Coordinates of C-alpha atoms in Angstrom, one line a residue:
X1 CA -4.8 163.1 78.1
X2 CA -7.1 160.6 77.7
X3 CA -7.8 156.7 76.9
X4 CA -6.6 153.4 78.0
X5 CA -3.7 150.7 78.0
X6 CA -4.0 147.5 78.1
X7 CA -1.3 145.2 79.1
X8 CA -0.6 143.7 76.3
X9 CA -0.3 147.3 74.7
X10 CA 2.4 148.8 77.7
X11 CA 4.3 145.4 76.9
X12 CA 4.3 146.1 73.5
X13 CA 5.7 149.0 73.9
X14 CA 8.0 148.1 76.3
X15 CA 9.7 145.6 74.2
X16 CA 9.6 147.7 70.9
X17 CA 11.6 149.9 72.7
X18 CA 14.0 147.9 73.5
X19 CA 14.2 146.5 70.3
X20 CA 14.4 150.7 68.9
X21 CA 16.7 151.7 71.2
X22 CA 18.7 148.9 73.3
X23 CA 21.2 146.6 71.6
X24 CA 21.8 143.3 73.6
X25 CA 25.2 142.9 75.4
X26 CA 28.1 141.6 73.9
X27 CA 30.4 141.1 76.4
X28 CA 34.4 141.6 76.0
X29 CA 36.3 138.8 75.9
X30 CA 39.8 138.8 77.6
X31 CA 42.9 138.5 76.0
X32 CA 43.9 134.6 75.6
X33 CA 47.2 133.3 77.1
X34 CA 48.4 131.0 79.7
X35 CA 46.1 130.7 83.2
X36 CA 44.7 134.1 82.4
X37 CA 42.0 133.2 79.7
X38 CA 38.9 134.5 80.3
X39 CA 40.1 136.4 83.6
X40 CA 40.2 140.1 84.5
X41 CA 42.2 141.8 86.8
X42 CA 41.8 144.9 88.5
X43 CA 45.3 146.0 90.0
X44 CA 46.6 148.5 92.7
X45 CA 43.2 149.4 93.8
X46 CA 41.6 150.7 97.2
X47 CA 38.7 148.0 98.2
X48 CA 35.9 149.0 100.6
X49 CA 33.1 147.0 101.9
X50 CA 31.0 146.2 105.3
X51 CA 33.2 143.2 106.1
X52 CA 37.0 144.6 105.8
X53 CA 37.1 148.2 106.1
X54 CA 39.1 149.8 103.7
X55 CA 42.4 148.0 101.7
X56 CA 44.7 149.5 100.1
X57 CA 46.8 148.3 96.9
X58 CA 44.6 145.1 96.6
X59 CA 44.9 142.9 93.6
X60 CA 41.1 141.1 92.3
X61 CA 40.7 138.8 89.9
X62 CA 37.2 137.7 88.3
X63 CA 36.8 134.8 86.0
X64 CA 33.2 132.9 85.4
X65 CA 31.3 135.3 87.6
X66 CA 33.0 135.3 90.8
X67 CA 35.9 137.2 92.3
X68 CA 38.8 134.0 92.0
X69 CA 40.8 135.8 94.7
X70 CA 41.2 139.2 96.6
X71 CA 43.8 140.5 98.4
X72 CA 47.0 142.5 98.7
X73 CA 49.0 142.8 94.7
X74 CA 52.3 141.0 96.3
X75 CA 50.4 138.4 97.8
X76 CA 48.1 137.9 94.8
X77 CA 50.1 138.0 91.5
X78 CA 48.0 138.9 87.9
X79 CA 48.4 135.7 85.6
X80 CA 49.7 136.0 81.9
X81 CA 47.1 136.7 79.7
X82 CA 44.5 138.7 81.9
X83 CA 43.1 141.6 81.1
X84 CA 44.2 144.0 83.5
X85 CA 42.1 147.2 84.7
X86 CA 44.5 149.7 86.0
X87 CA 42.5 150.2 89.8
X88 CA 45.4 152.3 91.0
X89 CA 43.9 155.6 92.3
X90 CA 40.7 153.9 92.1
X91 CA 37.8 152.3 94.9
X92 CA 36.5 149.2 94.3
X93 CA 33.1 148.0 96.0
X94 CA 30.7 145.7 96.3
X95 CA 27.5 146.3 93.6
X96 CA 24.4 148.3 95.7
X97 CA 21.1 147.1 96.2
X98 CA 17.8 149.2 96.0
X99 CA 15.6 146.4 98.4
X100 CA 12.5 148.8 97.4
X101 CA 11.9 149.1 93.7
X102 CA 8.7 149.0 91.4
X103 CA 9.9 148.9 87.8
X104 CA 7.2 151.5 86.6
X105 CA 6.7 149.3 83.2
X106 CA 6.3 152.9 81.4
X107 CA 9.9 152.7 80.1
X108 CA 11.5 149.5 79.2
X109 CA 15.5 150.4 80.4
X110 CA 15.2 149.6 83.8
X111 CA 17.9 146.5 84.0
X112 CA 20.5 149.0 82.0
X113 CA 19.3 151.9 84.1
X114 CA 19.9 149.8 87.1
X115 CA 23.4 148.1 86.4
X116 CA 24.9 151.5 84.4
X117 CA 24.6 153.4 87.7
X118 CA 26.2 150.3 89.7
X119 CA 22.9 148.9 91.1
X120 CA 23.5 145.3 90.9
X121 CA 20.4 143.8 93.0
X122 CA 17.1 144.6 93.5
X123 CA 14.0 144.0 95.4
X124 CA 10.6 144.4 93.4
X125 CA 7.7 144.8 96.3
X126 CA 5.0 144.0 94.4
X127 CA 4.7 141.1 91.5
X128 CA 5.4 142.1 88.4
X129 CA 4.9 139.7 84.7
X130 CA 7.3 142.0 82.8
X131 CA 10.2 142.1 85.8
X132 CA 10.1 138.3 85.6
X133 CA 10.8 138.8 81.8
X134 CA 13.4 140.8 82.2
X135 CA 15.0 138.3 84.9
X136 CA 15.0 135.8 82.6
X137 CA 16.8 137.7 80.0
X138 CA 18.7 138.5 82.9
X139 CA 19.7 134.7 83.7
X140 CA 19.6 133.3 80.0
X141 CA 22.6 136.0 79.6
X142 CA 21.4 137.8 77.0
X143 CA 20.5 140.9 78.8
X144 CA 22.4 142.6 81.2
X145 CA 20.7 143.7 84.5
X146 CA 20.5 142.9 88.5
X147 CA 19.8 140.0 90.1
X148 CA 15.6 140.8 91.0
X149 CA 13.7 139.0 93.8
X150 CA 10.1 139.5 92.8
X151 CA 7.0 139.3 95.8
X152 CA 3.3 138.6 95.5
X153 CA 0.5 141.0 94.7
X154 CA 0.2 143.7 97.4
X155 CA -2.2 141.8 100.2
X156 CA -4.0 145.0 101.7
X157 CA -7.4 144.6 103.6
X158 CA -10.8 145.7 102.5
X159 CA -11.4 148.3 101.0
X160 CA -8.1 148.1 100.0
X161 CA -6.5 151.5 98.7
X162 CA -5.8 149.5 95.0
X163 CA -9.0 149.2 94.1
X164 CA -9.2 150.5 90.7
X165 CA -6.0 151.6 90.4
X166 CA -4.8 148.5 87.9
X167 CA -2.0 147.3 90.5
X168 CA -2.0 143.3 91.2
X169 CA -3.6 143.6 94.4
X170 CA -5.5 141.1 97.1
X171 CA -7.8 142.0 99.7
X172 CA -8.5 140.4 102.7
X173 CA -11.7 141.3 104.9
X174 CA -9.9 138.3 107.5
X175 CA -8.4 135.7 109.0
X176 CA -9.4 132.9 106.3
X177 CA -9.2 135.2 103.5
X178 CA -5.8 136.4 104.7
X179 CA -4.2 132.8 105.5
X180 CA -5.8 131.7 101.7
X181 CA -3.9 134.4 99.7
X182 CA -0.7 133.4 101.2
X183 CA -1.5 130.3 100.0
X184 CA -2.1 131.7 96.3
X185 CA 0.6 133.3 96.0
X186 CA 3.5 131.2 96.9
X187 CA 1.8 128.6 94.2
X188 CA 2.2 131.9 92.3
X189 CA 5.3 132.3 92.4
X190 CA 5.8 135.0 94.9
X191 CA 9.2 134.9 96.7
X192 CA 7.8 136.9 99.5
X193 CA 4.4 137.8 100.9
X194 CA 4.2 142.0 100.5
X195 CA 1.6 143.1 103.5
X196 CA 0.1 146.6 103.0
X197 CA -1.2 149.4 104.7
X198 CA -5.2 148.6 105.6
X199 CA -4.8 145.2 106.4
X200 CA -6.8 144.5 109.9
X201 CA -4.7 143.0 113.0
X202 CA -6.3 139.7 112.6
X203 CA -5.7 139.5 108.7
X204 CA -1.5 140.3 109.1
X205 CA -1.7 137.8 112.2
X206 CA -3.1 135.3 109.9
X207 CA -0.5 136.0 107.0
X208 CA 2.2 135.9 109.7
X209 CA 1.3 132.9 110.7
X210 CA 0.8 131.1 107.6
X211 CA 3.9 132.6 106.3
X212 CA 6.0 131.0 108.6
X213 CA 3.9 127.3 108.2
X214 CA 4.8 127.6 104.1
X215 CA 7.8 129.3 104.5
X216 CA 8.0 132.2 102.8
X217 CA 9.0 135.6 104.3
X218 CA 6.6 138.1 104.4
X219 CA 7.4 141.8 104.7
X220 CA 6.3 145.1 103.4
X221 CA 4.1 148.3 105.5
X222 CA 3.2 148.1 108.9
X223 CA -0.5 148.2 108.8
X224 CA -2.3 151.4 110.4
X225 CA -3.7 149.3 113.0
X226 CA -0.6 147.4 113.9
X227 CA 2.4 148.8 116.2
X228 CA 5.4 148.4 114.5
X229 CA 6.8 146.4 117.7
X230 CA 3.6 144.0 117.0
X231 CA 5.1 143.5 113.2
X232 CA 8.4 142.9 114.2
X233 CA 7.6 140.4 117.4
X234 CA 5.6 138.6 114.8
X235 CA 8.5 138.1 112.7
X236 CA 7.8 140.9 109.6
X237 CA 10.3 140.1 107.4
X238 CA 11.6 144.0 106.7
X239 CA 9.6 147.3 107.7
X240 CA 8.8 149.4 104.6
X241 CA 8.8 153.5 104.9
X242 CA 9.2 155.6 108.1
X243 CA 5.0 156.5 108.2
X244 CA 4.2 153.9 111.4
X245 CA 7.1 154.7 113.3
X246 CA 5.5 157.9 115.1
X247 CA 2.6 156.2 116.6
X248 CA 4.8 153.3 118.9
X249 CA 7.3 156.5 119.7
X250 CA 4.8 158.8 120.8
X251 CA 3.5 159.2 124.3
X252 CA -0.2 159.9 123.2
X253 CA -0.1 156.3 121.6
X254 CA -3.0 155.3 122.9
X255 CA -5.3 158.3 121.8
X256 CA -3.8 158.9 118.3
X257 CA -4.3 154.6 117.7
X258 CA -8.1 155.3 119.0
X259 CA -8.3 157.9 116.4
X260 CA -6.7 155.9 113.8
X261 CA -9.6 153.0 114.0
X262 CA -12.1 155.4 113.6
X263 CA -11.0 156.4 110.8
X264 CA -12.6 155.0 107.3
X265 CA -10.9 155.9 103.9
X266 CA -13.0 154.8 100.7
X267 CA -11.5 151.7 98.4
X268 CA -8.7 153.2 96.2
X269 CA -8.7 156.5 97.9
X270 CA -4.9 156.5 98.7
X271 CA -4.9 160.3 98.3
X272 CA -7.5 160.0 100.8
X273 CA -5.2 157.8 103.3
X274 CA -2.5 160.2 102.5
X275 CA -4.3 163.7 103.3
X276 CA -6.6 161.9 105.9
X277 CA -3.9 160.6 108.6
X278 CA -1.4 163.3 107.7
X279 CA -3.0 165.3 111.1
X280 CA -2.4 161.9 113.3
X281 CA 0.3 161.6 111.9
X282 CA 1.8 165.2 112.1
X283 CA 0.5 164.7 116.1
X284 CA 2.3 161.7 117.1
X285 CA 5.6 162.9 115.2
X286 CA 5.4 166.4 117.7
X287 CA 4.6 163.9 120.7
X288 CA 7.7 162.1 120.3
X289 CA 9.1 159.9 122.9
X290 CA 12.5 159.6 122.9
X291 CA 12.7 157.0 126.2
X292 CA 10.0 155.2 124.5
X293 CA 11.4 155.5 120.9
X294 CA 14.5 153.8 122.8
X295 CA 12.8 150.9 124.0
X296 CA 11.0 150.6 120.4
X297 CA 14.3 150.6 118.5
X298 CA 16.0 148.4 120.9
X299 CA 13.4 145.5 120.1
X300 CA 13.6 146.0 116.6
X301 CA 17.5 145.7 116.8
X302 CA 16.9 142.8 119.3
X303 CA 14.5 140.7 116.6
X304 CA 17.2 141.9 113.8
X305 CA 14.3 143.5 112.2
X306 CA 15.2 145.7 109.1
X307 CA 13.9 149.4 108.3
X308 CA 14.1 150.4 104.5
X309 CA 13.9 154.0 105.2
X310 CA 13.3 155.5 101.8
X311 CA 14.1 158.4 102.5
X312 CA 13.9 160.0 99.0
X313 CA 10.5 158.4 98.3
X314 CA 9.9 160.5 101.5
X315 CA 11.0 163.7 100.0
X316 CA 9.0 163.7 97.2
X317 CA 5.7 162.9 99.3
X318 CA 6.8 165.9 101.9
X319 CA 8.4 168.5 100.0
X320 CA 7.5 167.3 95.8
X321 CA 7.7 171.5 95.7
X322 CA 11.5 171.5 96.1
X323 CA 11.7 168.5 93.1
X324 CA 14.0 170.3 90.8
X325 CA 12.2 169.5 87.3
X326 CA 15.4 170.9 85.5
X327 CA 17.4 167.6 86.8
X328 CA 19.9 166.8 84.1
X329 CA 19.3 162.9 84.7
X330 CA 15.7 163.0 83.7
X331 CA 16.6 162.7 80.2
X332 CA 17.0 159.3 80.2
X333 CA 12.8 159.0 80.7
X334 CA 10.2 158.9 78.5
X335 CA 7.5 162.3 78.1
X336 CA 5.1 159.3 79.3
X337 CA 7.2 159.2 82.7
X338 CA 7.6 162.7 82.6
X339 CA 3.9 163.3 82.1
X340 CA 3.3 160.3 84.8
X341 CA 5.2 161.9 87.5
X342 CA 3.4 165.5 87.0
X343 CA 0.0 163.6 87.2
X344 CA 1.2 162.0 90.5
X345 CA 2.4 165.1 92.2
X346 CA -0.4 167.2 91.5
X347 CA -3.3 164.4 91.9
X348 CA -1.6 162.0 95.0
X349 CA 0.6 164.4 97.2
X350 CA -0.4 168.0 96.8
X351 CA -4.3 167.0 96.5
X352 CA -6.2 169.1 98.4
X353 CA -3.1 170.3 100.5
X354 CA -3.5 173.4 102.3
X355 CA -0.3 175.7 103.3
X356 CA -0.7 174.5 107.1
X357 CA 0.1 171.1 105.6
X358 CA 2.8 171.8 103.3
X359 CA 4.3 173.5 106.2
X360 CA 3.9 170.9 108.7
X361 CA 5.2 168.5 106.0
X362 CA 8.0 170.7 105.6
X363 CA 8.8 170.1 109.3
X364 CA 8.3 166.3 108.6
X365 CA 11.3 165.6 106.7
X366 CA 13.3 166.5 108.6
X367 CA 11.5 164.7 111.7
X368 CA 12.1 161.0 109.7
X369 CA 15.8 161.7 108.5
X370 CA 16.4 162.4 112.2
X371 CA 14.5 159.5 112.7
X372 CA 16.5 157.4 110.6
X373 CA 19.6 158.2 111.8
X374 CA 18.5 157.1 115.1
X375 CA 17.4 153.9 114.3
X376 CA 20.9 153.3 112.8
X377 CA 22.6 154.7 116.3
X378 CA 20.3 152.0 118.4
X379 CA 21.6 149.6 115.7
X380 CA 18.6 148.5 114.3
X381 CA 19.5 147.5 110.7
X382 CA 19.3 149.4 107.7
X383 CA 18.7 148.8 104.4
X384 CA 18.7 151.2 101.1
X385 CA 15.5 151.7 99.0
X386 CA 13.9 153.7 96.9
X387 CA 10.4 153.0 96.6
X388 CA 10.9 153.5 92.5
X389 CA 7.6 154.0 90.8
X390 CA 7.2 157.3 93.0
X391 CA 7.4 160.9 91.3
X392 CA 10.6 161.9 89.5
X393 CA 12.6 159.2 91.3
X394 CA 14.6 156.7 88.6
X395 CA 16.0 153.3 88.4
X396 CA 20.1 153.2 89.8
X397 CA 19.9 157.2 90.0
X398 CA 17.7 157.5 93.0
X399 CA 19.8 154.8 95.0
X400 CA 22.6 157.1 94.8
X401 CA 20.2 160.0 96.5
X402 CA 19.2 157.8 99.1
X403 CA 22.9 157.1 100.2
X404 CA 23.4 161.0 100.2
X405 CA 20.1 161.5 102.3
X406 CA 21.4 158.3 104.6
X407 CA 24.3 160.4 105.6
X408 CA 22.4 163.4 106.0
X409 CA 20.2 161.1 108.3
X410 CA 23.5 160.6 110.5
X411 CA 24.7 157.8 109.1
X412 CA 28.5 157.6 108.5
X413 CA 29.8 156.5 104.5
X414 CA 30.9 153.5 105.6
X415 CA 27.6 152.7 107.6
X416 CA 25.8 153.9 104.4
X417 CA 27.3 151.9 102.2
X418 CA 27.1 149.0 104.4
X419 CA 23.2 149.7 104.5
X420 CA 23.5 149.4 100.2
X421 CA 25.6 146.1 100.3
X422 CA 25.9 143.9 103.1
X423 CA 22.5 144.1 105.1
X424 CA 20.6 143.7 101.8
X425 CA 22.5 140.7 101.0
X426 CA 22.5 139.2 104.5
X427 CA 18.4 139.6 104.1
X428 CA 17.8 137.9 100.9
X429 CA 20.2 134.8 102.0
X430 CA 22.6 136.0 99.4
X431 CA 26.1 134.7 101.2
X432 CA 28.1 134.9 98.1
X433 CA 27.5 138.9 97.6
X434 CA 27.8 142.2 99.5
X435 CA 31.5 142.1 100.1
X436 CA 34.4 141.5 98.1
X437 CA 36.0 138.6 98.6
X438 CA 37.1 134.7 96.8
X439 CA 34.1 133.4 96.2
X440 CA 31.6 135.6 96.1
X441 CA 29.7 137.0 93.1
X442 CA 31.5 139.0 90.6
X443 CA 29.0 142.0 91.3
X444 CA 31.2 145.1 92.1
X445 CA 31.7 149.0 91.0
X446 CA 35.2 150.7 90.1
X447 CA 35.1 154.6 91.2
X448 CA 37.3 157.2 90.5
X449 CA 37.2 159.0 93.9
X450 CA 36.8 157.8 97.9
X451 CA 33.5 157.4 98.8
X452 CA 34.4 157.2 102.2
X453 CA 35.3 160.9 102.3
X454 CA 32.5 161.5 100.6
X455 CA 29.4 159.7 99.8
X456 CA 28.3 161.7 96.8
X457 CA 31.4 159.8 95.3
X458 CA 29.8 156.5 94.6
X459 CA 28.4 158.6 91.6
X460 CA 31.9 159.1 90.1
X461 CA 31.8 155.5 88.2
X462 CA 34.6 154.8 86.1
X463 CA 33.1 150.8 85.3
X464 CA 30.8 148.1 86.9
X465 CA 30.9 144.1 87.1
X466 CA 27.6 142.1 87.0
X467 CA 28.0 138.6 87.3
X468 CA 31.5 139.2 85.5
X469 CA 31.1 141.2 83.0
X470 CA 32.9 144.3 83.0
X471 CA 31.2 147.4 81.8
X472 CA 34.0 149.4 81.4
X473 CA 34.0 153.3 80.7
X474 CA 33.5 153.2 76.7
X475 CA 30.7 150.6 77.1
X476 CA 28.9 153.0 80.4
X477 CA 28.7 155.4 77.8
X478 CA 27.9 154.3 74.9
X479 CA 24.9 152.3 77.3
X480 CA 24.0 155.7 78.4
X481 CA 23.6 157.2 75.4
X482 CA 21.5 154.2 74.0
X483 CA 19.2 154.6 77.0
X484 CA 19.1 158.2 76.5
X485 CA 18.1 157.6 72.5
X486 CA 15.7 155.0 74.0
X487 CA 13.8 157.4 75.8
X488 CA 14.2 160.3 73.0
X489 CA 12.7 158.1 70.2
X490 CA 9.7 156.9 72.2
X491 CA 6.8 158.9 71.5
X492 CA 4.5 160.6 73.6
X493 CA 1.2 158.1 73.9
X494 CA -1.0 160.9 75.3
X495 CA -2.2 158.1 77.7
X496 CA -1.0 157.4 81.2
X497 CA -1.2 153.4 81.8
X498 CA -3.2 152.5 84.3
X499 CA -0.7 150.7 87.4
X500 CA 2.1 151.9 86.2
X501 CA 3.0 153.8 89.1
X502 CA 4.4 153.4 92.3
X503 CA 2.3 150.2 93.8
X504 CA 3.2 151.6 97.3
X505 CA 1.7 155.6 96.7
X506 CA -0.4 155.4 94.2
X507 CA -1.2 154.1 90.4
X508 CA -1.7 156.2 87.1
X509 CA -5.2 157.5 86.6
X510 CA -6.3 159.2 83.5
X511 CA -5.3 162.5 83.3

């Protein structure tokens, strides 16, 4: 493959394939009569969220976006003239929340991808001109997708491991430099500050503090050359990934962080950063701590620090052998995705990788969903990502992986789903959402089986509110299969666009 993309060109070709292949939503209207105009009733269902437990034979009604009341069907009667969705049998909870996403701007279906598989908010970590599009589609209601909070440009250091690779990026050699991006990109727009992996201690000090004088959150990696304890004492707003962790929790701290400063990787080398500190970090995962990791997690949990674990971003860096490339789902991608994520694995995570690596990676995996659980067990908070953007993981799908690998982690169902729901919405300030209940946003998912017995179930969708409006089964599928056309009719380009990868491991290249 060879050639270029503009931007102009990948949004192009984003919107004529929305245009070929999307039709815009027409919501159903409810059946008119007396108090019930406009309002929708599920009846006799099971509710589940992070705030009740489980109810059974609950009654909700949703008019103009918001659940108008909750609670048992004799104490909350159905008015004449609803429409009425038979919940009985059914599980109704709130809509999940992937808080690490970067819509890879190859295919144009993320909102539908998103909202079809019950994904009802989202977190984009770096800034993005076409998610803001989409948002205000989103908002203007003529397009149905989450509810998106957008950051700034990734603020790495210099070199910073974007160079060249066509992803917004800043880089900061220091202090000033540091305190004047913040500055740029809050007037920007940004609604957080993302920090990234090569920033230098005095340049995340400096955005830290500025941060908190224009207040904005700022939250993203840990830097190599800052503890994780560091980041959270200084008020980082949610820790990205599981890579940092090994260094505060190992008792050889202090020789692997020696190591770790003498290290230099080139400007846009990420493969480099990720082959590079694999040893280090392979060293401090095998000298781990657990009296020390116990004092780490307990000050995370104490500053109410967040981890996003991603674990399934996680997977595919460790292990991208085991991706099945037979998975059913992927049909609803583009051959450009397709060809995207075979140019990632083979040039980002298996680059230069010896069979001593692959081995010791092998081992890692299951090192960090250990370590996950037991960041939930010392009650540091949780939070559900998926780091979208990396290899053969996809918008909504992917979120429903990462719940399955939460519980492999040790997390119960009901802890995982809290991790999808609540603590994503108590993050973002959203105190109408991540619960069902009168008031709050109209944002929830009908299922056919328990997802408290088993996790797995929150894949069984029989509908899905956003805002509202019920997608009910016929409409799923007939979205589905638009989605799936979408990606059918799109022809291959021959080109992989430059930044249209995953802005947290690694941007297209030419192939």
């Amino acid at each position: 493959m060879t050639g270029t993309v503009s931007r102009r060109s990948v949004l192009a070709a984003a919107a004529a394939g929305t245009a070929a292949g999307i039709t815009r939503w027409e919501p159903a209207s409810a059946t008119p009569g007396s108090g019930g105009a406009g309002l929708i009733a599920v009846t006799g269902v099971s509710v589940i969220d992070a705030v009740g437990g489980a109810r059974r034979d609950q009654n909700v009604l949703v008019r103009g976006g918001r659940v108008l009341a909750a609670g048992h069907l004799r104490r909350t009667p159905v008015p004449d003239g609803a429409r009425v969705v038979d919940g009985r049998g059914g599980f109704l909870i709130p809509g999940l929340a992937d808080m690490h996403t970067h819509a890879t701007e190859i295919d144009p279906t993320d909102p539908e991808m998103y909202v079809v598989n019950g994904v009802t908010t989202t977190r984009q970590m770096s800034s993005s001109e076409t998610v803001r599009g989409w948002r205000k589609e989103i908002e203007a209601g003529t397009r149905l997708g989450p509810r998106w909070t957008v950051g700034s440009a990734i603020v790495d250091g210099s070199p910073s491991l974007w160079e060249g690779l066509g992803a917004p990026y800043v880089a900061v050699a220091d202090a000033p430099q540091a305190r004047a991006a913040v500055r740029r990109q809050r007037q920007a727009g940004a609604e957080f500050i993302k920090t990234y992996t090569r920033l230098s201690r005095a340049a995340f000090h400096a955005i830290a503090t500025e941060s908190r004088r224009l207040g904005i959150p700022f939250l993203g990696h840990v830097p190599d050359l800052v503890p994780v304890t560091e980041a959270s004492d200084a008020g980082l707003g949610s820790i990205e990934h599981l890579f940092e962790f090994w260094y505060d929790t190992s008792h050889d701290e202090r020789r692997l962080r020696r190591e770790i400063a003498r290290t230099h990787i080139d400007g846009g080398d990420y493969a480099g950063w990720f082959t590079t500190l694999h040893p280090l970090e392979y060293a401090a995962a095998r000298s781990y701590d657990q009296h020390k990791a116990g004092r780490v997690f307990e000050r995370l949990a104490r500053n109410g620090t967040p981890v996003t674990p991603t674990l399934v971003m996680h997977r595919t860096a460790d292990v991208p052998q085991d991706i099945a490339h037979d998975d059913p789902r992927f049909k609803y991608v583009s051959a450009d995705t397709l060809a995207y994520w075979q140019w990632a694995t083979q040039n980002i995570y298996l680059k230069g990788r010896t069979p001593r690596e692959s081995k010791e990676r092998r081992e890692l995996i299951g090192l960090r969903t250990r370590l996950a659980g037991a960041l939930a067990e010392a009650g540091v908070p949780l939070m559900t990502g998926t780091d979208l953007g990396t290899a053969y993981l996809m918008p909504g799908f992917s979120l429903h992986d990462e719940l399955e690998q939460l519980v492999l982690a040790g997390l119960s169902p009901a802890q995982a789903l809290g991790a999808a729901t609540l603590e994503p919405a108590r993050h973002l300030g959203h105190r109408d959402a991540g619960a069902v209940a009168r008031g709050n946003v109209a944002d929830l998912v009908l299922l056919d089986a328990d997802p408290l017995l088993d996790i797995r179930n929150t894949t069984r969708i029989n509908s899905v509110f956003v805002r509202g409006q019920l997608i009910d089964p016929p409409a799923r599928a007939r979205m589905l299969a638009e989605i799936e056309a979408a990606a059918g009719n799109r022809p291959a380009t021959g080109v992989l666009p430059m930044g249209a990868g995953c802005a947290c491991h690694g941007g297209t290249r030419r192939a």
